[in-house]
mmCIF file with all atom_site columns, C-alpha atoms in Angstrom:
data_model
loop_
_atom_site.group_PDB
_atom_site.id
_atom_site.type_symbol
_atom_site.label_atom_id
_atom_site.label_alt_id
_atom_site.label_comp_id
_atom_site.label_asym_id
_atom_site.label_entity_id
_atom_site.label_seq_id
_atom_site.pdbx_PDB_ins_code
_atom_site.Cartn_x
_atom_site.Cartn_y
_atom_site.Cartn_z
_atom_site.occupancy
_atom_site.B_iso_or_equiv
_atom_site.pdbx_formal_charge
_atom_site.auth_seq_id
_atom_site.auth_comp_id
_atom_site.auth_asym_id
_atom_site.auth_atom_id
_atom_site.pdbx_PDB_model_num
ATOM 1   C CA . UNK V 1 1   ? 8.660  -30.524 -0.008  1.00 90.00 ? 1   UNK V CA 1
ATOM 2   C CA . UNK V 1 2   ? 7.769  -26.952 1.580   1.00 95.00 ? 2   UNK V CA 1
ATOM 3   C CA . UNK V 1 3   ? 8.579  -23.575 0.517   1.00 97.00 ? 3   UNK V CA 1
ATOM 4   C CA . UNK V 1 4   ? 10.101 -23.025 3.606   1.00 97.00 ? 4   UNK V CA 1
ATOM 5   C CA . UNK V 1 5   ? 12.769 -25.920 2.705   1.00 95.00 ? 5   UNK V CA 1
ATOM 6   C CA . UNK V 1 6   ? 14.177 -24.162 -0.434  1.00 95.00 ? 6   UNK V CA 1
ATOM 7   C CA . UNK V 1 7   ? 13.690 -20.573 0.354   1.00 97.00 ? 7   UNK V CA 1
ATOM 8   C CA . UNK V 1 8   ? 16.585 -17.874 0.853   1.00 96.00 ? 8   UNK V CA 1
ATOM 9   C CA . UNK V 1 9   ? 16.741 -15.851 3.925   1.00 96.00 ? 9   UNK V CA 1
ATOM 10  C CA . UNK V 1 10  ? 17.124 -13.464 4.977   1.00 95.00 ? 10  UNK V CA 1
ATOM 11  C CA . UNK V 1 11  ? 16.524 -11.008 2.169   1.00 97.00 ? 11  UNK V CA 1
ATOM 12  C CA . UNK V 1 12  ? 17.617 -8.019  0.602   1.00 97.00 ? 12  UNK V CA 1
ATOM 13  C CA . UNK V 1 13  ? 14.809 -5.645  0.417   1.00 98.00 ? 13  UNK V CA 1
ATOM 14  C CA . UNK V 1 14  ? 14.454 -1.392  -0.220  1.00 98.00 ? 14  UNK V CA 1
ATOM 15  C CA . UNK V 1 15  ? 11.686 0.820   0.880   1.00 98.00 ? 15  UNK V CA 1
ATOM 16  C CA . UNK V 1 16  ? 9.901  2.791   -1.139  1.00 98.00 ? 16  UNK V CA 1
ATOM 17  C CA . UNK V 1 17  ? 11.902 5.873   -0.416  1.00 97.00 ? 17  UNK V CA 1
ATOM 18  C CA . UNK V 1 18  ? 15.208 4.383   -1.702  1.00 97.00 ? 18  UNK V CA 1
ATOM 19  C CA . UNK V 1 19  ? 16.583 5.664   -4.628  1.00 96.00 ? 19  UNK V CA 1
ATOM 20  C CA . UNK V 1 20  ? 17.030 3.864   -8.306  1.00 94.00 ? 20  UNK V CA 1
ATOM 21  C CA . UNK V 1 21  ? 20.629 4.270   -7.254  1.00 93.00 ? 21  UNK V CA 1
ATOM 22  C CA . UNK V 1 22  ? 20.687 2.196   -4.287  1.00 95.00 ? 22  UNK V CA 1
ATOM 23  C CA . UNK V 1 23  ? 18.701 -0.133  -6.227  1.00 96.00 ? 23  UNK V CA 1
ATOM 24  C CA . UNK V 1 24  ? 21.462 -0.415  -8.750  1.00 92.00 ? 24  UNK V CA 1
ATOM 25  C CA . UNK V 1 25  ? 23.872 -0.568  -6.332  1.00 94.00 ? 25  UNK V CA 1
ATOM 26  C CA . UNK V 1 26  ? 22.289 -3.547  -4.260  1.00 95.00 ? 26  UNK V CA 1
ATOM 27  C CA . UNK V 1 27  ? 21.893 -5.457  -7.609  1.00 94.00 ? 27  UNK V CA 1
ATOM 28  C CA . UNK V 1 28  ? 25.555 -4.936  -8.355  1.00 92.00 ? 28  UNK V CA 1
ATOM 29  C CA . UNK V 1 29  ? 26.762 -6.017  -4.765  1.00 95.00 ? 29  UNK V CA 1
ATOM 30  C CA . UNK V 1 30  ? 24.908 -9.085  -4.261  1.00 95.00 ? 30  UNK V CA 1
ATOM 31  C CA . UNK V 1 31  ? 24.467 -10.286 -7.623  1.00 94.00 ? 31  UNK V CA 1
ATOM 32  C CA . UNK V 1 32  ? 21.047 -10.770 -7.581  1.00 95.00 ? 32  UNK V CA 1
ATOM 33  C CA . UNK V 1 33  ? 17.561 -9.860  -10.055 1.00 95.00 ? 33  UNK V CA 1
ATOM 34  C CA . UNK V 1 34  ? 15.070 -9.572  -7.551  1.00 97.00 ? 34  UNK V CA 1
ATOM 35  C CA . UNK V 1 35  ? 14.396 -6.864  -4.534  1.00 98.00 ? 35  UNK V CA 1
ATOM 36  C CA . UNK V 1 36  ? 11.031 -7.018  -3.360  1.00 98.00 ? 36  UNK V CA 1
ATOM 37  C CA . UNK V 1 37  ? 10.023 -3.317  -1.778  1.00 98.00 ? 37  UNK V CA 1
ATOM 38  C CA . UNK V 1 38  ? 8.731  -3.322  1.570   1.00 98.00 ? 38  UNK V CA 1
ATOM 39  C CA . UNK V 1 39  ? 7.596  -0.167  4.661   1.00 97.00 ? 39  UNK V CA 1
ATOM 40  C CA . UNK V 1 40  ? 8.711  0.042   7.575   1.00 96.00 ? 40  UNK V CA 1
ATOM 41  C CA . UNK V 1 41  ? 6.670  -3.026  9.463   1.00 97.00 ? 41  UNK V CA 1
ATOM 42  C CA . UNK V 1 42  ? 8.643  -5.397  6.565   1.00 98.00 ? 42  UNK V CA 1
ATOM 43  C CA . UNK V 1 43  ? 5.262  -5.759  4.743   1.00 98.00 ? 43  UNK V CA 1
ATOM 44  C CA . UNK V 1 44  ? 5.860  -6.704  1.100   1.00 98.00 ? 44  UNK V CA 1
ATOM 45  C CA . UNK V 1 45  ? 4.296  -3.477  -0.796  1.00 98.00 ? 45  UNK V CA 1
ATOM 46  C CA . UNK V 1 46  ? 6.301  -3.933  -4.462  1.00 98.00 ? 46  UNK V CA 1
ATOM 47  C CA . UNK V 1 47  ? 8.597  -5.383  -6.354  1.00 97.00 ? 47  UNK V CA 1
ATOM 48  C CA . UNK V 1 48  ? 11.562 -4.189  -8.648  1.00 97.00 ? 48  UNK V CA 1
ATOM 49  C CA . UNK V 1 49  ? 13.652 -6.411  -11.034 1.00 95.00 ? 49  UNK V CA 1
ATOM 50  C CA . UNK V 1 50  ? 16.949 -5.984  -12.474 1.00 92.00 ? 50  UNK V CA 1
ATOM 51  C CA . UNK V 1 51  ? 14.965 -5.500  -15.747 1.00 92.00 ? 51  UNK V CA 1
ATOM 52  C CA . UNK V 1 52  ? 12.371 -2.578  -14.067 1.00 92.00 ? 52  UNK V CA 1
ATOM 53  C CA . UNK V 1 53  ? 16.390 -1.225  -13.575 1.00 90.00 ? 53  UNK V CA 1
ATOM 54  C CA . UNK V 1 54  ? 18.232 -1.328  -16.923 1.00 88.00 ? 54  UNK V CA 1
ATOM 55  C CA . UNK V 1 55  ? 14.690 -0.143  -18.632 1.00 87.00 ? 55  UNK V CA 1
ATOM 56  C CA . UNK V 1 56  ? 15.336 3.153   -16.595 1.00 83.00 ? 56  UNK V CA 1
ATOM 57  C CA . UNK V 1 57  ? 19.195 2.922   -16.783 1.00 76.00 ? 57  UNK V CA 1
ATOM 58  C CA . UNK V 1 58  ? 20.518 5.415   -19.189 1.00 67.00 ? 58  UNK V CA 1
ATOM 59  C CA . UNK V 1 59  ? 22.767 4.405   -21.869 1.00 62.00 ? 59  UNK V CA 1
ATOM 60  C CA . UNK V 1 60  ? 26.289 3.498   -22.063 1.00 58.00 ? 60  UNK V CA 1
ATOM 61  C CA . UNK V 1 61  ? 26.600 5.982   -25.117 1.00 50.00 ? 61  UNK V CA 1
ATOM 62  C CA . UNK V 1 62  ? 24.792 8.356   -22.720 1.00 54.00 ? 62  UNK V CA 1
ATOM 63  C CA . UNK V 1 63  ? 26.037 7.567   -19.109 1.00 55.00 ? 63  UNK V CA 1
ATOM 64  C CA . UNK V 1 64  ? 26.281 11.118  -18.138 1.00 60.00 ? 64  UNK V CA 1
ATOM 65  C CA . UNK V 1 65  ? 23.374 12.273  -19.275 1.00 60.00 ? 65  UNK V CA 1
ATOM 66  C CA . UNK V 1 66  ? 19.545 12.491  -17.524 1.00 61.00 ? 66  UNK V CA 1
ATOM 67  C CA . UNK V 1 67  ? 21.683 11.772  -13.888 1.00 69.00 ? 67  UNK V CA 1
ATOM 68  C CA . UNK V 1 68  ? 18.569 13.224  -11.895 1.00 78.00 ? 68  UNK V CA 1
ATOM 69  C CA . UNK V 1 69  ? 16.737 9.750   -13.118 1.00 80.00 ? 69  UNK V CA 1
ATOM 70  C CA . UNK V 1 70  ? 18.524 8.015   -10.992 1.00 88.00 ? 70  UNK V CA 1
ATOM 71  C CA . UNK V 1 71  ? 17.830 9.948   -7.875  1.00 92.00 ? 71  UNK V CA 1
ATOM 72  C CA . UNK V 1 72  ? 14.005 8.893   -8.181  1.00 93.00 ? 72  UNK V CA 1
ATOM 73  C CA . UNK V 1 73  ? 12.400 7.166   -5.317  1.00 96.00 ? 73  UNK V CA 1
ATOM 74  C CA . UNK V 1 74  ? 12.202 3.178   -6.322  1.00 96.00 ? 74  UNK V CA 1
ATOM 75  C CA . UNK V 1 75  ? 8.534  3.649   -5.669  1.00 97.00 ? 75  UNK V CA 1
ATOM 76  C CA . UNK V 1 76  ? 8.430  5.196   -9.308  1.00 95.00 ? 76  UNK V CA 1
ATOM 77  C CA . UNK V 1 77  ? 9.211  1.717   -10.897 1.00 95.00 ? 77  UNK V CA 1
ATOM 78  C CA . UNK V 1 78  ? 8.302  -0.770  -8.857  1.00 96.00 ? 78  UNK V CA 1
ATOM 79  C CA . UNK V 1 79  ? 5.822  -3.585  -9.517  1.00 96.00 ? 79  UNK V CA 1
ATOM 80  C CA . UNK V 1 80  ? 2.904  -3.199  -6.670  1.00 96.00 ? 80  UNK V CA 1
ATOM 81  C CA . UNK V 1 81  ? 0.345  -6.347  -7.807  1.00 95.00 ? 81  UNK V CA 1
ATOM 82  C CA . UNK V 1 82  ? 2.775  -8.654  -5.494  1.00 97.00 ? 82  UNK V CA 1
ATOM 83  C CA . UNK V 1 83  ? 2.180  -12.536 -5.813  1.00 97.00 ? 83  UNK V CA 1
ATOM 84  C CA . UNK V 1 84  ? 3.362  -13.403 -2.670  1.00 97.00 ? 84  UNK V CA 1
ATOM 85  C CA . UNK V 1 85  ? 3.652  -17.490 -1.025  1.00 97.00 ? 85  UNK V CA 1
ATOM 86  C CA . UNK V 1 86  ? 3.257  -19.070 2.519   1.00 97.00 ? 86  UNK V CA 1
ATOM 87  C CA . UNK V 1 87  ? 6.264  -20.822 3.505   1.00 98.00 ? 87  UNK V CA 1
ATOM 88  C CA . UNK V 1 88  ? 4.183  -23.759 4.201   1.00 97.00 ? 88  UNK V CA 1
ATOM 89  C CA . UNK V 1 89  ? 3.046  -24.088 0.622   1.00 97.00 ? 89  UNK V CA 1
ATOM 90  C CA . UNK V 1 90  ? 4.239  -27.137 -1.366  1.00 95.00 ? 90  UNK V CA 1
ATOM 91  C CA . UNK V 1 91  ? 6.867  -26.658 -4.033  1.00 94.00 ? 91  UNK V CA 1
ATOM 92  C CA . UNK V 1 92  ? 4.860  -28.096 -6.547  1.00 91.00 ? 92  UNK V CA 1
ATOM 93  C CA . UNK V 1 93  ? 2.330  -24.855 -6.218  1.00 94.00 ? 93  UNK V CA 1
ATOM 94  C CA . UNK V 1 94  ? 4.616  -22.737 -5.930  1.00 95.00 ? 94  UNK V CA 1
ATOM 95  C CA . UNK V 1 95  ? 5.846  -23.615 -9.543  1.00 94.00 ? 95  UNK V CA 1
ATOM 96  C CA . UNK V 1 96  ? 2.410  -23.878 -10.953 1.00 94.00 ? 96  UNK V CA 1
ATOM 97  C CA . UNK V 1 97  ? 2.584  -20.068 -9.884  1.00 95.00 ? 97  UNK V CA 1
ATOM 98  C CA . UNK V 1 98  ? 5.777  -19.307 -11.325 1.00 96.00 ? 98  UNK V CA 1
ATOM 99  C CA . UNK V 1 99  ? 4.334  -20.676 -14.649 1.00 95.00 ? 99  UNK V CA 1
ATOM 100 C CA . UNK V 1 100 ? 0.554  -19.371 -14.473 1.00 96.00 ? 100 UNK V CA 1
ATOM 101 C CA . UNK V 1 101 ? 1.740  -15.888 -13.656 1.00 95.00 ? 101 UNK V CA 1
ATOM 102 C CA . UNK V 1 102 ? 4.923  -15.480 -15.685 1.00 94.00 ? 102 UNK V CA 1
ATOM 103 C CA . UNK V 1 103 ? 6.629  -14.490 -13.054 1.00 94.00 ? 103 UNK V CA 1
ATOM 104 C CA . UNK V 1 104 ? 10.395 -15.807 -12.268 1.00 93.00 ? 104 UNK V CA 1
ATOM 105 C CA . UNK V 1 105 ? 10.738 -14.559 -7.811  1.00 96.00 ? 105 UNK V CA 1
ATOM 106 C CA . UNK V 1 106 ? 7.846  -15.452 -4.842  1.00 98.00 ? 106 UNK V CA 1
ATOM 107 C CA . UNK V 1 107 ? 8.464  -13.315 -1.242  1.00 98.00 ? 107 UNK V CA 1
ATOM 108 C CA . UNK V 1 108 ? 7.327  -15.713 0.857   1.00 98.00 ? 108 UNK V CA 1
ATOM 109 C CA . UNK V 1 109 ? 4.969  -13.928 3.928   1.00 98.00 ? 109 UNK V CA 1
ATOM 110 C CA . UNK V 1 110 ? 4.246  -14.882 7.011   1.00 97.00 ? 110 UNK V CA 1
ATOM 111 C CA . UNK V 1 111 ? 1.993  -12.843 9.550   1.00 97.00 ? 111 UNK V CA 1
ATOM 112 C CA . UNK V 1 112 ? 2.087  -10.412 6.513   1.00 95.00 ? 112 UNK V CA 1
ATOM 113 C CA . UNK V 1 113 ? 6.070  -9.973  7.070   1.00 98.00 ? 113 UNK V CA 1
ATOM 114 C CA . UNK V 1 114 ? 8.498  -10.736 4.239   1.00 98.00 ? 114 UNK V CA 1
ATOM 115 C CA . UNK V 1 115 ? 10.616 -14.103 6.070   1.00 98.00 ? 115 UNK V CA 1
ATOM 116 C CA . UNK V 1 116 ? 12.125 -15.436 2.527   1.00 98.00 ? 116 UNK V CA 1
ATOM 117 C CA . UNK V 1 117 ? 11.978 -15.624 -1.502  1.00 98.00 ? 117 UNK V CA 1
ATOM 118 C CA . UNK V 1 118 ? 12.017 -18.320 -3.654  1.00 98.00 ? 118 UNK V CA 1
ATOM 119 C CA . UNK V 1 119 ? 13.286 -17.242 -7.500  1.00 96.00 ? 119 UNK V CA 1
ATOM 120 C CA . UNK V 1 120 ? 13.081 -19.709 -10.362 1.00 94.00 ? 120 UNK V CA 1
ATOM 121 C CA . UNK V 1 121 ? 17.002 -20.453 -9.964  1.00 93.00 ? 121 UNK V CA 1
ATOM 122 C CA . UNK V 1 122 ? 15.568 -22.031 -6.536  1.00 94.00 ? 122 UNK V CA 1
ATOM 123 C CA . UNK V 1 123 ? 12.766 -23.787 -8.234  1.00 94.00 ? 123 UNK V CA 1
ATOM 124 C CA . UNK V 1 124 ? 15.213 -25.780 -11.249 1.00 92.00 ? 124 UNK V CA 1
ATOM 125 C CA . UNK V 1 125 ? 17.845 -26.607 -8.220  1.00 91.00 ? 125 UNK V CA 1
ATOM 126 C CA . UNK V 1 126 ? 15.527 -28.239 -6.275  1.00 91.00 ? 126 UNK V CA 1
ATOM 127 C CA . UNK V 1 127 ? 14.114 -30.128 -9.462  1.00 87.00 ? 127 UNK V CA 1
ATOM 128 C CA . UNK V 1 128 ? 17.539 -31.228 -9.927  1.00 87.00 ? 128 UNK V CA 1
ATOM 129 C CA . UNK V 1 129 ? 17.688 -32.424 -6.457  1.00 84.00 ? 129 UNK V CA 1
ATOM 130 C CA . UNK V 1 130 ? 14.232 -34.174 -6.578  1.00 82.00 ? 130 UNK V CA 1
ATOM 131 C CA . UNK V 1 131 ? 14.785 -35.898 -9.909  1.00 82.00 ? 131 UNK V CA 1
ATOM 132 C CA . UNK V 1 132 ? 18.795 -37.113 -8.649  1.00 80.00 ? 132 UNK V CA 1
ATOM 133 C CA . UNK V 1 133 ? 19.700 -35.486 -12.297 1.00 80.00 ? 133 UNK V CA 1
ATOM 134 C CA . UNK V 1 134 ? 23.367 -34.269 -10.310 1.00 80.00 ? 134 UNK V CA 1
ATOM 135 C CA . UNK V 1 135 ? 24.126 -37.958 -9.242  1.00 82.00 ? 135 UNK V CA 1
ATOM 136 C CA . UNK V 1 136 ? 25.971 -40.336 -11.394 1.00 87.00 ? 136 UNK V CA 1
ATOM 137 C CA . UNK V 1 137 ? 23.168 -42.632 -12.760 1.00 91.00 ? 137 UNK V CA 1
ATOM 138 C CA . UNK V 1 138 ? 20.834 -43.536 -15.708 1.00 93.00 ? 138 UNK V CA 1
ATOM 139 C CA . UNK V 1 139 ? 17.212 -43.023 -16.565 1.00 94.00 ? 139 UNK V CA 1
ATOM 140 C CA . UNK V 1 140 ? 14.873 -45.534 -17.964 1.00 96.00 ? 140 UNK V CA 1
ATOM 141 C CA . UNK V 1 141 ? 11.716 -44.720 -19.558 1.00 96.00 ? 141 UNK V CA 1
ATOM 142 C CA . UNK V 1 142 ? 8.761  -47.046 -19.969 1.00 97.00 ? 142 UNK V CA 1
ATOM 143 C CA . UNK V 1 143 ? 5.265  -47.316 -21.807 1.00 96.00 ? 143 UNK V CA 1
ATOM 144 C CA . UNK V 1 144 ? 2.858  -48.958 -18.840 1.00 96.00 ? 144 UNK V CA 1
ATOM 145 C CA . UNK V 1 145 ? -0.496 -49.243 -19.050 1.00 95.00 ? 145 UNK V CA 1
ATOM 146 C CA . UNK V 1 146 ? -3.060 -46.423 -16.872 1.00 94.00 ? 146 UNK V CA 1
ATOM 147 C CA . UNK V 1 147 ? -3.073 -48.930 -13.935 1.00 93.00 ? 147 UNK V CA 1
ATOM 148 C CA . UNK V 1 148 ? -3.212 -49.040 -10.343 1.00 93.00 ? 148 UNK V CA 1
ATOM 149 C CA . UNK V 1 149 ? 0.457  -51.037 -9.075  1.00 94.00 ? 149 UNK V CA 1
ATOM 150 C CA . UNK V 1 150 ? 1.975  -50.775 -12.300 1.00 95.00 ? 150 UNK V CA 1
ATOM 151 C CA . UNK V 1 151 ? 4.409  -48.263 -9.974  1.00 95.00 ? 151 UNK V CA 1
ATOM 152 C CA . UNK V 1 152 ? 5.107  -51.241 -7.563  1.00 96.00 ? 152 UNK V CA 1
ATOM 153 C CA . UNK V 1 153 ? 5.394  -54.095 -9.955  1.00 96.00 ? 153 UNK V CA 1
ATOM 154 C CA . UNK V 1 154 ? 8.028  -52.271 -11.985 1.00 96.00 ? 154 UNK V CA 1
ATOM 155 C CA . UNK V 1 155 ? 10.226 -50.668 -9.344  1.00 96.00 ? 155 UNK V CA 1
ATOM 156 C CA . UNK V 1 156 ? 10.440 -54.620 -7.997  1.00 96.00 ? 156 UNK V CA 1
ATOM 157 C CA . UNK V 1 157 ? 11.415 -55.511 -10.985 1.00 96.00 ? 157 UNK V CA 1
ATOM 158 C CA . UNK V 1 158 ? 14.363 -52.671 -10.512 1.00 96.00 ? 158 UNK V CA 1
ATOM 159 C CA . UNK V 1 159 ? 14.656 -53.936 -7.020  1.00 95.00 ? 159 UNK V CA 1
ATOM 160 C CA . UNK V 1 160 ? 15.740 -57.338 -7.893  1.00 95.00 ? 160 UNK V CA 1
ATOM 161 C CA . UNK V 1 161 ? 19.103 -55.933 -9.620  1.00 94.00 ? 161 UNK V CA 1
ATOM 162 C CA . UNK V 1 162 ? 19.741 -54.757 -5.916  1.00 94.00 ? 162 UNK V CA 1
ATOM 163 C CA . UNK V 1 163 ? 19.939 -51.131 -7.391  1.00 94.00 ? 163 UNK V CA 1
ATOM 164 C CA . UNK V 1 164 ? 18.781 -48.246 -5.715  1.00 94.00 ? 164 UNK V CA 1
ATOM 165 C CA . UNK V 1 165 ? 16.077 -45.428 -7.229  1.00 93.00 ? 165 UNK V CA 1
ATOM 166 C CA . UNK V 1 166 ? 16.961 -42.059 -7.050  1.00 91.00 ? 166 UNK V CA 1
ATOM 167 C CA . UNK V 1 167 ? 13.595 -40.899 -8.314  1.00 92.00 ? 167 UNK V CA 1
ATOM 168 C CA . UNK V 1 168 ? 10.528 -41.619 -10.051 1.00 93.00 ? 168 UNK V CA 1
ATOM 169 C CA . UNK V 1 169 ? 8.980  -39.361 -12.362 1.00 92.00 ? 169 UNK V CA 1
ATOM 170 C CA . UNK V 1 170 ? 5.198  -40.092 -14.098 1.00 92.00 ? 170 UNK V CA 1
ATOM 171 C CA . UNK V 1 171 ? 3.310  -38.222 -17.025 1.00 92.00 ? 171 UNK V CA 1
ATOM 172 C CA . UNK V 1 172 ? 0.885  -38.807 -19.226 1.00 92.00 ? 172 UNK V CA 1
ATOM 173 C CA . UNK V 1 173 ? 0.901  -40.807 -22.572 1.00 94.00 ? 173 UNK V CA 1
ATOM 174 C CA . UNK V 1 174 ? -0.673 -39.391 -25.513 1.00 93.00 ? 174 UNK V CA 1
ATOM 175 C CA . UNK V 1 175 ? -2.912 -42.637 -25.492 1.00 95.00 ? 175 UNK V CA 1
ATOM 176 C CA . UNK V 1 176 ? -4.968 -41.670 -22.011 1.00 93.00 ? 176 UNK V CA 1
ATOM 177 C CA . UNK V 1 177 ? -4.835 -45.351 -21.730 1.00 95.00 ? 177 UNK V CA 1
ATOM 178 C CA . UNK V 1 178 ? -0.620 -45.095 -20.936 1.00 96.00 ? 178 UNK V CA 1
ATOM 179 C CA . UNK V 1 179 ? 1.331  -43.574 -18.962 1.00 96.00 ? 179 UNK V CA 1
ATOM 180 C CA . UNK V 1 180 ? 4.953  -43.344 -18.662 1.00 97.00 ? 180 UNK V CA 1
ATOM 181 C CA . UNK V 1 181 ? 7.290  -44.043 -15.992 1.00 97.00 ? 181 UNK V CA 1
ATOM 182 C CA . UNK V 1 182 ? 10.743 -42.693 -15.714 1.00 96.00 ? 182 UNK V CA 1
ATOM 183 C CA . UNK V 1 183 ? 12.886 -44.310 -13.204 1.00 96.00 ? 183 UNK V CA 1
ATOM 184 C CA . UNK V 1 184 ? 16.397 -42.414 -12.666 1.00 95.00 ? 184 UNK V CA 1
ATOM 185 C CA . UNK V 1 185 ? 18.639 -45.689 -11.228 1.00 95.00 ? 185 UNK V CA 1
ATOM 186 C CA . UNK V 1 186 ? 21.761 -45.366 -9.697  1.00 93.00 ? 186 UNK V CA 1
ATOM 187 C CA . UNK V 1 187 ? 23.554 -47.585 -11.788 1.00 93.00 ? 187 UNK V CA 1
ATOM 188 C CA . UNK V 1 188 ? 25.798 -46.504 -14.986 1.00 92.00 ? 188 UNK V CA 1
ATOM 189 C CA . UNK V 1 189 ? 24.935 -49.817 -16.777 1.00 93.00 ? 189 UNK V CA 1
ATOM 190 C CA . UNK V 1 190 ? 21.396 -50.681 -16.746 1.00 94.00 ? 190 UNK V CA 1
ATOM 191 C CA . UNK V 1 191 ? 21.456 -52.945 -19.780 1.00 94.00 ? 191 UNK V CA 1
ATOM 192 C CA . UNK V 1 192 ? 20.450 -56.235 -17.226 1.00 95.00 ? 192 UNK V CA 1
ATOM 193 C CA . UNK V 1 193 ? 17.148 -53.688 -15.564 1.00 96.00 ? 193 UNK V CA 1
ATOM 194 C CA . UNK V 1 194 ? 16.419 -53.328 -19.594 1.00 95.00 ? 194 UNK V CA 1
ATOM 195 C CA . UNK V 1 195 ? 16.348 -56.405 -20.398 1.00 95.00 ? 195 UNK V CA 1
ATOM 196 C CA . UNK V 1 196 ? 14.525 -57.769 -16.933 1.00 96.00 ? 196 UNK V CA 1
ATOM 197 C CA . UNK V 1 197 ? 11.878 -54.917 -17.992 1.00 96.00 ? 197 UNK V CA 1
ATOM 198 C CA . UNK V 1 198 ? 11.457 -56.299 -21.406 1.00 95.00 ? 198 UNK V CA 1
ATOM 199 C CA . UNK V 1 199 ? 10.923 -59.731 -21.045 1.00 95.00 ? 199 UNK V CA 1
ATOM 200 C CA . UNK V 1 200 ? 8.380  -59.017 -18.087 1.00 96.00 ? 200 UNK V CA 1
ATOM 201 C CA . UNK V 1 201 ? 6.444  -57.035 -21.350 1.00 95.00 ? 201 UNK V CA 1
ATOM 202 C CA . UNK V 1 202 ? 7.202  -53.650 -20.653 1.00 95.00 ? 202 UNK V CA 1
ATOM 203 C CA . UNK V 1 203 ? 7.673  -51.443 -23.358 1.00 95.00 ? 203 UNK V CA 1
ATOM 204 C CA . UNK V 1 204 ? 10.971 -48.973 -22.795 1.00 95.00 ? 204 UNK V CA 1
ATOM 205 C CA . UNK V 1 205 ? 11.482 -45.756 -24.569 1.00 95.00 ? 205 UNK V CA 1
ATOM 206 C CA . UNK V 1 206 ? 14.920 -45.063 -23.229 1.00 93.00 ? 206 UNK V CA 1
ATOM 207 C CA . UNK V 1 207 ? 17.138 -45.652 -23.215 1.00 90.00 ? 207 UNK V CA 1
ATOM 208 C CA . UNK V 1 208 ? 16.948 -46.773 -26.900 1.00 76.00 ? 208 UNK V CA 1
ATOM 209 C CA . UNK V 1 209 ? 19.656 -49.481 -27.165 1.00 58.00 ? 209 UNK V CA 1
ATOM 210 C CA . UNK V 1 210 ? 19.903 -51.332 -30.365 1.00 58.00 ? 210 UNK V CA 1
ATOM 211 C CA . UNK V 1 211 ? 19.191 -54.695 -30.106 1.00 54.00 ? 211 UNK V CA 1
ATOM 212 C CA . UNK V 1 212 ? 18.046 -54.021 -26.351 1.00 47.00 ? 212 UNK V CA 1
ATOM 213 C CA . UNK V 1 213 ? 15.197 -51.833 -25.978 1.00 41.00 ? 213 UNK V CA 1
ATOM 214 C CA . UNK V 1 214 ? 14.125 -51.580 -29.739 1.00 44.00 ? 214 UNK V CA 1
#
């Protein structure tokens, strides 16, 4: 999956010259925690969050008081050292970015012109999607050796119950010579894959059904 896919368009941007009000304003209106700052060709040039805003926001207790503040071009708060994505990128990168950088939006550029951002909202919705998490269902876990086809030979095995695989996740054991699989099945009983699993010698982690998978 692409950037491009996932990302939100068009987008609500400021230019420099804008005031902390409008800013405030805009986050208000659309509900949102991200404006990315761009000049007059739509090049990305900064970045302001709704945290850059209430750090600069005066107090509730003091609402009246320093007004003038607020009347400051957004240039004045605005993030400049932009991480910026392609919308051709993969998602996957894109969220190795998100956690390398500690950063929670991506404008997406193309040409050098601002076309889209991804946030991190964007990022855990389209995990949900990929992993079928929002579908009725059930996972199953299991402890498979570091092998090539140990992907095929299980998901046969799965196959043979005539139910369908939403998704297939795989990480690493703490034994480098394991991995695990994690199967999400669209079935809400999948005591008869458990057991088919088991007696072809696979070890499953979950679910942990007594007398089943123990």
């Amino acid at each position: 999956m692409i950037v491009e896919q996932i990302m939100k368009t068009p987008v609500i941007t400021l230019q420099p010259t804008n005031t902390i009000t409008e800013a405030i304003q805009l986050v208000r209106q659309f509900r949102i925690r991200h404006i990315p700052i761009v000049d007059g060709e739509n090049h990305v040039v900064g970045i302001v969050t709704d945290r850059d805003i209430r750090d600069v926001s005066p107090s509730i207790f003091h609402i009246h008081e320093h007004l003038e503040d607020l009347q400051k071009p957004i240039s004045t708060i605005m993030k400049t050292d932009v991480i910026v994505g392609h919308p051709l990128d993969f998602v996957e990168e894109v969220a190795s970015l998100f956690y390398e950088h500690k950063i929670s939006c991506l404008p997406i550029v193309k040409d050098r012109k601002l076309v889209g951002i991804v946030t991190e909202t964007d990022l855990l919705y389209t995990l949900i999607q990929l992993t079928g998490a929002h579908q009725p269902g059930s996972q199953i876990e299991i402890k498979v050796p570091n092998e090539s086809g140990m992907l095929s030979k299980a998901a046969a095995i799965i196959a043979k119950r005539n139910t369908n695989i939403a998704s297939v996740l795989l990480y690493p054991d703490q034994d480098e010579n394991y991995q695990i699989l994690v199967f999400r099945v669209q079935t809400m009983n999948p005591i008869g894959i458990i057991n088919d699993l088991k007696n072809a010698g696979y070890t499953v982690l979950w679910p942990n059904l007594p007398g089943v998978s123990s």
